[in-house]
């Protein structure tokens, strides 16, 4: 069971991009994560935050965040169901044709969505776009960079990092994330997607 907040969906135009942010006890970085979505140069998005029964200040933080923008919605699990289940809950609420998810301790660069949306619009035969990313420390200092690896490496190495966008038909054909694959849910999802 879960509780849902900010039911303003009917008043908003349909977004092209839907982002899910699953969070469990994420009070430390959550505001920065959501601010990075709000700061995107591409603005036709919705954000679904799934609180997986946090016992810190996450629910209060999220309730304040949803008042900032009608494109942000919030659902809370009454018990901790783990990341794959939180993703399935969130994606079940989305309406966009292009989908992504980001952890509460990740931040997007301002052009991230614009770049990936443009790529997918120009390449109709491509179902997944993903990008290089920086690794930052707790003070937002860059301590490394991970460059995109070719998709043909996927069989033996997870090459899709935390910045990606995929078409809804991928999610629908795979029927979501495998809830038995906690901690490898993303890699398992991409392995099924490549087939």
XYZ file of N, CA, C and O in Angstrom:
780
model
N 0.837 -1.181 0.000
C 0.000 0.000 0.000
C 0.876 1.237 0.000
O 1.987 1.223 0.501
N 0.359 2.302 -0.556
C 1.126 3.535 -0.596
C 0.180 4.718 -0.563
O -1.008 4.595 -0.824
N 0.725 5.849 -0.226
C -0.055 7.089 -0.205
C 0.480 8.007 -1.284
O 1.684 8.091 -1.496
N -0.395 8.690 -1.988
C 0.015 9.554 -3.086
C -0.350 11.000 -2.780
O -1.409 11.273 -2.232
N 0.537 11.917 -3.171
C 0.320 13.337 -2.935
C 0.408 14.100 -4.255
O 0.935 13.610 -5.236
N -0.072 15.317 -4.235
C 0.004 16.235 -5.376
C -0.723 15.670 -6.596
O -0.119 15.419 -7.627
N -1.999 15.496 -6.480
C -2.802 14.964 -7.574
C -3.266 16.083 -8.510
O -4.447 16.376 -8.631
N -2.300 16.723 -9.159
C -2.609 17.820 -10.085
C -2.435 17.383 -11.531
O -2.350 18.208 -12.423
N -2.399 16.079 -11.753
C -2.069 15.561 -13.077
C -2.996 16.081 -14.158
O -2.559 16.455 -15.237
N -4.279 16.131 -13.899
C -5.228 16.546 -14.924
C -5.057 17.981 -15.379
O -5.532 18.359 -16.440
N -4.374 18.788 -14.590
C -4.193 20.196 -14.931
C -2.931 20.457 -15.738
O -2.674 21.568 -16.147
N -2.102 19.425 -15.937
C -0.833 19.608 -16.621
C -0.901 19.038 -18.029
O -1.551 18.023 -18.260
N -0.196 19.676 -18.992
C -0.100 19.071 -20.319
C 0.715 17.781 -20.234
O 1.465 17.578 -19.291
N 0.534 16.916 -21.212
C 1.270 15.660 -21.189
C 2.759 15.910 -21.369
O 3.174 16.542 -22.343
N 3.577 15.399 -20.464
C 5.025 15.571 -20.602
C 5.579 14.589 -21.622
O 5.012 13.509 -21.829
N 6.662 14.952 -22.272
C 7.351 14.000 -23.139
C 8.260 13.105 -22.300
O 8.371 11.917 -22.541
N 8.907 13.689 -21.281
C 9.872 12.970 -20.460
C 9.316 12.737 -19.061
O 8.793 13.659 -18.439
N 9.430 11.505 -18.591
C 9.068 11.171 -17.213
C 10.307 10.654 -16.496
O 10.984 9.756 -16.990
N 10.576 11.236 -15.341
C 11.718 10.828 -14.520
C 11.187 10.281 -13.203
O 10.333 10.900 -12.573
N 11.702 9.144 -12.785
C 11.366 8.574 -11.492
C 12.573 8.729 -10.573
O 13.706 8.453 -10.979
N 12.333 9.193 -9.360
C 13.394 9.250 -8.353
C 12.970 8.419 -7.148
O 12.144 8.846 -6.350
N 13.530 7.203 -7.036
C 13.268 6.405 -5.847
C 14.172 6.896 -4.721
O 15.335 7.239 -4.958
N 13.664 6.946 -3.512
C 14.476 7.460 -2.405
C 14.150 6.704 -1.127
O 12.991 6.433 -0.832
N 15.216 6.379 -0.408
C 15.071 5.783 0.922
C 16.093 6.463 1.832
O 17.299 6.369 1.602
N 15.603 7.195 2.818
C 16.474 7.938 3.735
C 17.491 8.797 2.975
O 18.688 8.751 3.235
N 16.976 9.579 2.050
C 17.845 10.373 1.176
C 17.898 11.844 1.507
O 18.159 12.662 0.626
N 17.656 12.211 2.753
C 17.557 13.626 3.112
C 18.816 14.428 2.790
O 18.746 15.630 2.543
N 19.973 13.773 2.754
C 21.234 14.509 2.605
C 21.369 15.197 1.254
O 21.813 16.347 1.179
N 21.006 14.509 0.169
C 21.251 15.055 -1.176
C 19.994 15.278 -2.000
O 20.068 15.768 -3.124
N 18.831 14.914 -1.497
C 17.614 14.927 -2.306
C 17.291 16.298 -2.888
O 16.921 16.410 -4.062
N 17.439 17.345 -2.117
C 17.113 18.691 -2.622
C 18.004 19.044 -3.813
O 17.524 19.578 -4.822
N 19.290 18.726 -3.725
C 20.191 19.001 -4.850
C 19.784 18.210 -6.085
O 19.824 18.725 -7.207
N 19.398 16.964 -5.879
C 18.963 16.134 -7.000
C 17.758 16.751 -7.702
O 17.755 16.912 -8.925
N 16.749 17.117 -6.919
C 15.529 17.675 -7.513
C 15.803 19.043 -8.129
O 15.265 19.365 -9.197
N 16.648 19.843 -7.496
C 17.014 21.139 -8.083
C 17.666 20.961 -9.448
O 17.480 21.792 -10.343
N 18.415 19.873 -9.624
C 19.050 19.651 -10.923
C 18.020 19.306 -11.998
O 18.234 19.592 -13.179
N 16.893 18.713 -11.602
C 15.800 18.479 -12.555
C 15.099 19.805 -12.863
O 14.838 20.132 -14.028
N 14.810 20.579 -11.834
C 14.157 21.879 -12.032
C 14.988 22.811 -12.895
O 14.448 23.679 -13.586
N 16.311 22.633 -12.897
C 17.216 23.513 -13.639
C 17.475 23.067 -15.068
O 18.298 23.671 -15.764
N 16.799 22.042 -15.522
C 17.023 21.568 -16.888
C 16.616 22.618 -17.922
O 15.591 23.274 -17.778
N 17.411 22.736 -18.976
C 17.035 23.635 -20.072
C 15.840 23.069 -20.833
O 15.062 23.825 -21.409
N 15.696 21.743 -20.857
C 14.523 21.098 -21.431
C 13.474 20.998 -20.334
O 13.739 20.444 -19.265
N 12.283 21.527 -20.586
C 11.307 21.673 -19.502
C 10.041 20.824 -19.612
O 9.216 20.843 -18.708
N 9.886 20.042 -20.680
C 8.667 19.258 -20.838
C 8.823 17.892 -20.158
O 8.908 16.853 -20.792
N 8.866 17.923 -18.819
C 9.088 16.720 -18.032
C 8.097 16.657 -16.878
O 7.475 17.639 -16.505
N 8.008 15.461 -16.307
C 7.345 15.252 -15.024
C 8.309 14.454 -14.157
O 9.157 13.706 -14.670
N 8.190 14.612 -12.862
C 9.047 13.903 -11.920
C 8.170 13.187 -10.909
O 7.315 13.817 -10.267
N 8.376 11.883 -10.780
C 7.654 11.089 -9.795
C 8.661 10.632 -8.740
O 9.583 9.865 -9.050
N 8.497 11.124 -7.519
C 9.374 10.738 -6.422
C 8.697 9.617 -5.640
O 7.546 9.753 -5.226
N 9.410 8.522 -5.465
C 8.883 7.380 -4.719
C 9.691 7.235 -3.441
O 10.863 6.863 -3.470
N 9.075 7.558 -2.319
C 9.723 7.388 -1.025
C 9.436 5.978 -0.526
O 8.296 5.620 -0.255
N 10.491 5.195 -0.397
C 10.341 3.786 -0.038
C 10.382 3.600 1.480
O 11.237 2.912 2.022
N 9.431 4.274 2.154
C 9.256 4.162 3.611
C 10.459 4.680 4.392
O 10.919 4.051 5.347
N 10.949 5.858 4.009
C 12.062 6.472 4.737
C 11.662 6.753 6.180
O 10.510 7.073 6.473
N 12.662 6.679 7.080
C 12.393 7.058 8.465
C 13.241 8.256 8.903
O 13.409 8.513 10.091
N 13.763 8.994 7.912
C 14.437 10.259 8.198
C 13.515 11.398 7.771
O 12.305 11.226 7.713
N 14.058 12.556 7.443
C 13.227 13.708 7.061
C 12.835 13.728 5.587
O 12.283 14.721 5.112
N 13.101 12.648 4.864
C 12.773 12.613 3.431
C 11.315 12.962 3.136
O 11.056 13.802 2.266
N 10.317 12.373 3.820
C 8.924 12.702 3.471
C 8.615 14.197 3.601
O 7.932 14.772 2.739
N 9.113 14.834 4.652
C 8.860 16.266 4.838
C 9.528 17.081 3.747
O 8.954 18.050 3.232
N 10.732 16.690 3.359
C 11.448 17.388 2.295
C 10.675 17.269 0.988
O 10.480 18.251 0.263
N 10.196 16.063 0.689
C 9.471 15.847 -0.566
C 8.150 16.607 -0.565
O 7.776 17.217 -1.577
N 7.451 16.603 0.534
C 6.177 17.326 0.587
C 6.380 18.815 0.316
O 5.528 19.460 -0.298
N 7.504 19.355 0.753
C 7.805 20.755 0.442
C 8.179 20.924 -1.020
O 7.762 21.876 -1.674
N 8.930 19.973 -1.573
C 9.349 20.056 -2.973
C 8.163 20.034 -3.932
O 8.165 20.733 -4.947
N 7.134 19.224 -3.627
C 6.009 19.122 -4.562
C 5.227 20.429 -4.649
O 4.488 20.641 -5.613
N 5.383 21.313 -3.659
C 4.699 22.598 -3.733
C 5.412 23.567 -4.676
O 4.846 24.576 -5.064
N 6.645 23.249 -5.060
C 7.424 24.127 -5.939
C 6.978 24.064 -7.389
O 7.125 25.021 -8.129
N 6.469 22.905 -7.809
C 6.227 22.708 -9.238
C 5.175 21.619 -9.415
O 5.310 20.523 -8.856
N 4.127 21.904 -10.179
C 3.038 20.939 -10.378
C 3.479 19.715 -11.165
O 2.759 18.719 -11.223
N 4.660 19.765 -11.768
C 5.158 18.607 -12.509
C 5.763 17.549 -11.592
O 6.098 16.453 -12.034
N 5.910 17.872 -10.314
C 6.472 16.919 -9.352
C 5.338 16.231 -8.599
O 4.449 16.886 -8.063
N 5.379 14.897 -8.570
C 4.413 14.117 -7.800
C 5.166 13.217 -6.832
O 6.346 12.937 -7.021
N 4.449 12.755 -5.837
C 5.065 12.026 -4.734
C 4.195 10.840 -4.352
O 2.985 10.979 -4.202
N 4.826 9.690 -4.215
C 4.137 8.522 -3.695
C 5.031 7.926 -2.606
O 6.259 7.950 -2.720
N 4.410 7.436 -1.551
C 5.180 6.877 -0.433
C 4.733 5.453 -0.145
O 3.540 5.198 0.043
N 5.690 4.541 -0.135
C 5.407 3.176 0.304
C 5.285 3.176 1.823
O 6.075 3.832 2.514
N 4.343 2.438 2.328
C 4.170 2.336 3.771
C 5.144 1.354 4.411
O 5.309 1.332 5.624
N 5.789 0.537 3.580
C 6.845 -0.345 4.062
C 7.946 -0.360 3.016
O 7.694 -0.134 1.835
N 9.175 -0.616 3.458
C 10.314 -0.610 2.551
C 10.248 -1.818 1.624
O 10.293 -2.961 2.086
N 10.113 -1.538 0.326
C 9.959 -2.610 -0.657
C 11.190 -2.771 -1.548
O 11.199 -3.598 -2.444
N 12.188 -1.955 -1.355
C 13.466 -1.996 -2.063
C 13.358 -1.330 -3.445
O 12.270 -1.082 -3.965
N 14.541 -1.051 -3.998
C 14.640 -0.214 -5.192
C 13.853 -0.705 -6.416
O 13.123 0.082 -7.027
N 13.956 -1.979 -6.816
C 13.210 -2.381 -8.021
C 11.703 -2.160 -7.889
O 11.047 -1.739 -8.850
N 11.157 -2.427 -6.715
C 9.722 -2.213 -6.505
C 9.388 -0.730 -6.534
O 8.349 -0.326 -7.069
N 10.264 0.100 -5.975
C 10.040 1.547 -6.011
C 10.053 2.059 -7.450
O 9.249 2.920 -7.824
N 10.945 1.514 -8.260
C 10.973 1.899 -9.681
C 9.670 1.502 -10.369
O 9.093 2.294 -11.128
N 9.205 0.299 -10.128
C 7.955 -0.140 -10.756
C 6.773 0.712 -10.307
O 5.905 1.052 -11.115
N 6.735 1.066 -9.033
C 5.679 1.966 -8.554
C 5.741 3.293 -9.300
O 4.728 3.796 -9.793
N 6.930 3.866 -9.374
C 7.087 5.166 -10.024
C 6.741 5.132 -11.500
O 5.985 5.977 -11.994
N 7.275 4.157 -12.225
C 6.999 4.093 -13.660
C 5.531 3.795 -13.930
O 4.994 4.200 -14.965
N 4.854 3.133 -12.997
C 3.425 2.899 -13.152
C 2.604 4.175 -13.105
O 1.456 4.193 -13.553
N 3.187 5.248 -12.583
C 2.496 6.536 -12.494
C 2.861 7.498 -13.618
O 2.268 8.566 -13.735
N 3.836 7.151 -14.431
C 4.347 8.085 -15.442
C 3.456 8.131 -16.679
O 2.712 7.199 -16.964
N 3.594 9.250 -17.415
C 2.797 9.438 -18.627
C 3.629 9.745 -19.862
O 3.127 9.780 -20.965
N 4.922 9.983 -19.683
C 5.772 10.380 -20.798
C 6.101 9.244 -21.742
O 5.979 8.065 -21.393
N 6.565 9.597 -22.927
C 7.001 8.604 -23.917
C 8.481 8.286 -23.769
O 8.948 7.251 -24.237
N 9.230 9.196 -23.145
C 10.652 8.969 -22.886
C 10.838 8.901 -21.377
O 10.345 9.765 -20.646
N 11.549 7.889 -20.917
C 11.603 7.595 -19.487
C 13.040 7.557 -18.968
O 13.970 7.233 -19.702
N 13.171 7.863 -17.687
C 14.450 7.741 -17.006
C 14.208 7.601 -15.518
O 13.093 7.800 -15.043
N 15.256 7.270 -14.786
C 15.205 7.355 -13.328
C 16.566 7.805 -12.840
O 17.581 7.605 -13.499
N 16.548 8.469 -11.718
C 17.794 8.943 -11.132
C 17.750 8.781 -9.626
O 16.704 8.963 -9.003
N 18.870 8.398 -9.058
C 18.964 8.225 -7.607
C 18.967 9.568 -6.905
O 19.335 10.594 -7.495
N 18.614 9.541 -5.613
C 18.541 10.794 -4.858
C 19.898 11.445 -4.644
O 19.982 12.613 -4.272
N 20.990 10.738 -4.901
C 22.321 11.343 -4.751
C 22.982 11.638 -6.089
O 24.192 11.848 -6.169
N 22.186 11.678 -7.156
C 22.679 12.070 -8.476
C 22.178 13.464 -8.826
O 21.110 13.878 -8.369
N 22.923 14.151 -9.677
C 22.507 15.458 -10.206
C 22.713 15.471 -11.711
O 23.721 14.962 -12.208
N 21.756 16.058 -12.416
C 21.891 16.234 -13.858
C 22.644 17.523 -14.169
O 22.457 18.530 -13.475
N 23.420 17.517 -15.249
C 23.895 18.777 -15.815
C 22.706 19.446 -16.500
O 21.780 18.772 -16.964
N 22.705 20.787 -16.590
C 21.522 21.494 -17.123
C 21.080 21.068 -18.518
O 19.887 21.098 -18.821
N 21.987 20.624 -19.361
C 21.644 20.259 -20.743
C 21.355 18.766 -20.915
O 21.118 18.315 -22.040
N 21.380 18.002 -19.841
C 21.296 16.536 -19.965
C 20.048 16.082 -20.716
O 20.131 15.337 -21.694
N 18.879 16.504 -20.262
C 17.648 16.057 -20.921
C 17.565 16.559 -22.349
O 17.194 15.811 -23.256
N 17.911 17.808 -22.564
C 17.861 18.382 -23.917
C 18.711 17.558 -24.884
O 18.278 17.229 -25.995
N 19.916 17.206 -24.459
C 20.834 16.462 -25.328
C 20.271 15.086 -25.665
O 20.266 14.670 -26.833
N 19.766 14.373 -24.665
C 19.264 13.016 -24.920
C 17.944 13.021 -25.677
O 17.728 12.185 -26.564
N 17.059 13.974 -25.355
C 15.791 14.076 -26.094
C 16.073 14.373 -27.563
O 15.480 13.754 -28.463
N 16.972 15.305 -27.830
C 17.313 15.658 -29.215
C 17.853 14.448 -29.961
O 17.484 14.199 -31.115
N 18.702 13.694 -29.303
C 19.273 12.502 -29.945
C 18.187 11.493 -30.300
O 18.158 10.958 -31.417
N 17.279 11.229 -29.378
C 16.227 10.244 -29.647
C 15.230 10.745 -30.689
O 14.698 9.951 -31.471
N 14.992 12.051 -30.726
C 14.108 12.595 -31.768
C 14.731 12.443 -33.148
O 14.035 12.204 -34.140
N 16.034 12.575 -33.225
C 16.738 12.483 -34.512
C 17.016 11.043 -34.914
O 17.329 10.775 -36.073
N 16.945 10.125 -33.982
C 17.280 8.720 -34.251
C 16.109 7.835 -33.813
O 16.141 7.205 -32.759
N 15.082 7.801 -34.642
C 13.838 7.102 -34.301
C 14.030 5.598 -34.113
O 13.214 4.944 -33.474
N 15.108 5.040 -34.680
C 15.341 3.601 -34.568
C 16.123 3.233 -33.314
O 16.334 2.059 -33.035
N 16.524 4.226 -32.535
C 17.273 3.990 -31.300
C 16.304 4.068 -30.124
O 15.519 5.000 -30.025
N 16.380 3.099 -29.227
C 15.453 3.053 -28.091
C 16.044 3.582 -26.792
O 15.308 3.939 -25.871
N 17.381 3.604 -26.684
C 18.033 4.017 -25.447
C 19.166 4.978 -25.761
O 19.994 4.702 -26.628
N 19.191 6.103 -25.053
C 20.322 7.041 -25.128
C 20.953 7.103 -23.742
O 20.244 7.127 -22.733
N 22.283 7.113 -23.695
C 22.958 7.257 -22.406
C 24.224 8.086 -22.599
O 24.745 8.206 -23.699
N 24.669 8.681 -21.495
C 25.716 9.697 -21.591
C 26.841 9.441 -20.594
O 26.659 8.769 -19.575
N 27.994 10.027 -20.886
C 29.102 10.034 -19.941
C 28.695 10.831 -18.704
O 27.755 11.627 -18.745
N 29.419 10.622 -17.609
C 29.068 11.317 -16.378
C 30.306 11.549 -15.530
O 31.336 10.891 -15.713
N 30.182 12.485 -14.617
C 31.262 12.776 -13.674
C 30.939 12.144 -12.327
O 29.778 12.003 -11.952
N 31.979 11.797 -11.610
C 31.841 11.312 -10.239
C 32.244 12.468 -9.332
O 33.310 13.071 -9.516
N 31.366 12.809 -8.378
C 31.651 13.935 -7.493
C 31.676 13.471 -6.045
O 31.073 12.460 -5.696
N 32.378 14.240 -5.221
C 32.427 13.905 -3.802
C 31.322 14.646 -3.059
O 30.477 15.316 -3.672
N 31.318 14.547 -1.741
C 30.240 15.133 -0.930
C 30.234 16.661 -0.963
O 29.270 17.283 -0.528
N 31.290 17.259 -1.514
C 31.354 18.721 -1.621
C 31.202 19.185 -3.073
O 31.599 20.285 -3.433
N 30.630 18.308 -3.911
C 30.372 18.599 -5.325
C 31.638 18.807 -6.147
O 31.593 19.420 -7.212
N 32.760 18.294 -5.689
C 34.000 18.388 -6.459
C 34.125 17.163 -7.347
O 33.887 16.041 -6.898
N 34.500 17.397 -8.612
C 34.678 16.286 -9.537
C 35.922 15.493 -9.153
O 37.006 16.055 -8.986
N 35.754 14.175 -9.001
C 36.891 13.322 -8.658
C 37.110 12.247 -9.726
O 37.925 11.350 -9.546
N 36.413 12.371 -10.833
C 36.595 11.421 -11.926
C 35.518 11.578 -12.973
O 34.516 12.253 -12.761
N 35.764 10.973 -14.123
C 34.790 11.026 -15.204
C 34.690 9.645 -15.831
O 35.696 8.979 -16.034
N 33.468 9.233 -16.096
C 33.232 7.937 -16.730
C 32.684 8.189 -18.129
O 31.628 8.809 -18.281
N 33.399 7.742 -19.128
C 32.987 7.970 -20.500
C 32.116 6.831 -21.009
O 32.247 5.679 -20.563
N 31.238 7.172 -21.915
C 30.319 6.203 -22.504
C 31.099 5.055 -23.137
O 32.100 5.268 -23.816
N 30.617 3.843 -22.882
C 31.185 2.655 -23.520
C 30.177 2.128 -24.541
O 28.974 2.303 -24.362
N 30.650 1.491 -25.594
C 29.719 1.003 -26.623
C 28.764 -0.054 -26.075
O 29.113 -0.847 -25.194
N 27.562 -0.078 -26.610
C 26.517 -0.993 -26.143
C 26.883 -2.456 -26.361
O 26.375 -3.325 -25.661
N 27.780 -2.744 -27.303
C 28.137 -4.146 -27.544
C 28.941 -4.752 -26.392
O 29.191 -5.945 -26.366
N 29.325 -3.940 -25.405
C 30.004 -4.455 -24.216
C 29.026 -4.940 -23.140
O 29.433 -5.507 -22.134
N 27.759 -4.696 -23.358
C 26.769 -4.916 -22.311
C 26.711 -6.360 -21.807
O 26.427 -6.605 -20.641
N 27.008 -7.313 -22.654
C 26.918 -8.719 -22.244
C 27.884 -9.061 -21.118
O 27.648 -9.997 -20.353
N 28.983 -8.326 -21.010
C 29.954 -8.642 -19.964
C 30.320 -7.453 -19.089
O 31.140 -7.569 -18.180
N 29.692 -6.286 -19.337
C 30.002 -5.102 -18.541
C 28.832 -4.127 -18.598
O 28.321 -3.833 -19.676
N 28.421 -3.623 -17.447
C 27.343 -2.632 -17.432
C 27.882 -1.311 -17.978
O 28.740 -0.686 -17.368
N 27.408 -0.917 -19.141
C 27.956 0.281 -19.786
C 26.989 1.461 -19.751
O 27.326 2.552 -20.208
N 25.794 1.271 -19.239
C 24.831 2.366 -19.127
C 24.949 2.938 -17.721
O 24.661 2.256 -16.741
N 25.387 4.172 -17.624
C 25.576 4.797 -16.319
C 24.284 5.413 -15.789
O 23.179 5.029 -16.181
N 24.412 6.424 -14.936
C 23.238 7.011 -14.281
C 22.505 8.071 -15.112
O 21.494 8.588 -14.658
N 22.998 8.370 -16.307
C 22.358 9.396 -17.146
C 21.880 8.741 -18.435
O 22.678 8.446 -19.327
N 20.576 8.492 -18.534
C 20.024 7.753 -19.675
C 18.575 8.152 -19.905
O 17.923 8.734 -19.034
N 18.085 7.804 -21.081
C 16.701 8.049 -21.460
C 16.301 6.918 -22.391
O 17.070 6.543 -23.278
N 15.116 6.343 -22.175
C 14.687 5.257 -23.045
C 13.215 5.403 -23.387
O 12.457 6.069 -22.677
N 12.823 4.778 -24.481
C 11.443 4.877 -24.950
C 10.523 3.990 -24.110
O 10.916 2.920 -23.638
N 9.285 4.447 -23.946
C 8.313 3.708 -23.134
C 8.149 2.274 -23.620
O 7.948 1.361 -22.817
N 8.256 2.051 -24.905
C 8.057 0.694 -25.424
C 9.075 -0.296 -24.848
O 8.803 -1.491 -24.766
N 10.249 0.207 -24.432
C 11.230 -0.678 -23.794
C 10.681 -1.176 -22.462
O 10.680 -2.374 -22.174
N 10.193 -0.255 -21.651
C 9.620 -0.619 -20.347
C 8.441 -1.561 -20.519
O 8.306 -2.557 -19.797
N 7.578 -1.256 -21.472
C 6.386 -2.074 -21.680
C 6.735 -3.478 -22.146
O 6.148 -4.460 -21.693
N 7.718 -3.589 -23.033
C 8.074 -4.921 -23.540
C 8.754 -5.766 -22.461
O 8.606 -6.988 -22.430
N 9.470 -5.110 -21.536
C 10.163 -5.838 -20.471
C 9.288 -6.035 -19.237
O 9.683 -6.739 -18.308
N 8.146 -5.367 -19.210
C 7.235 -5.441 -18.061
C 7.902 -4.993 -16.756
O 7.701 -5.576 -15.697
N 8.691 -3.933 -16.873
C 9.274 -3.312 -15.691
C 10.537 -3.970 -15.190
O 11.174 -4.772 -15.881
N 10.881 -3.620 -13.957
C 12.099 -4.111 -13.311
C 11.794 -5.389 -12.541
O 10.721 -5.535 -11.964
N 12.759 -6.297 -12.522
C 12.609 -7.549 -11.782
C 12.826 -7.260 -10.302
O 13.933 -6.906 -9.886
N 11.787 -7.421 -9.494
C 11.859 -7.063 -8.086
C 12.681 -8.044 -7.258
O 12.953 -7.788 -6.081
N 13.125 -9.135 -7.859
C 14.025 -10.075 -7.173
C 15.492 -9.711 -7.387
O 16.378 -10.369 -6.820
N 15.758 -8.694 -8.185
C 17.136 -8.358 -8.565
C 17.652 -7.103 -7.880
O 18.284 -6.250 -8.503
N 17.404 -6.966 -6.596
C 17.886 -5.820 -5.834
C 19.409 -5.727 -5.912
O 20.109 -6.710 -5.758
N 19.909 -4.531 -6.169
C 21.318 -4.164 -6.340
C 21.862 -4.438 -7.738
O 22.916 -3.917 -8.093
N 21.173 -5.239 -8.528
C 21.574 -5.419 -9.934
C 20.391 -5.164 -10.859
O 20.393 -5.565 -12.017
N 19.361 -4.476 -10.338
C 18.128 -4.276 -11.107
C 18.376 -3.517 -12.406
O 17.775 -3.820 -13.438
N 19.285 -2.538 -12.386
C 19.517 -1.766 -13.607
C 20.257 -2.597 -14.651
O 19.868 -2.627 -15.823
N 21.303 -3.293 -14.245
C 22.053 -4.120 -15.196
C 21.172 -5.220 -15.773
O 21.170 -5.476 -16.982
N 20.393 -5.863 -14.922
C 19.497 -6.918 -15.390
C 18.482 -6.360 -16.392
O 18.176 -7.000 -17.396
N 17.987 -5.154 -16.137
C 17.039 -4.499 -17.042
C 17.677 -4.251 -18.407
O 17.092 -4.553 -19.439
N 18.911 -3.713 -18.397
C 19.587 -3.415 -19.671
C 19.941 -4.698 -20.433
O 19.905 -4.729 -21.664
N 20.279 -5.754 -19.715
C 20.560 -7.015 -20.383
C 19.332 -7.536 -21.115
O 19.423 -8.022 -22.257
N 18.169 -7.423 -20.490
C 16.944 -7.836 -21.175
C 16.615 -6.886 -22.324
O 16.110 -7.312 -23.365
N 16.908 -5.611 -22.143
C 16.587 -4.611 -23.168
C 17.398 -4.832 -24.443
O 16.926 -4.567 -25.540
N 18.627 -5.305 -24.292
C 19.488 -5.441 -25.475
C 18.989 -6.528 -26.423
O 19.284 -6.519 -27.604
N 18.205 -7.468 -25.893
C 17.659 -8.529 -26.734
C 16.395 -8.073 -27.397
O 16.035 -8.365 -28.445
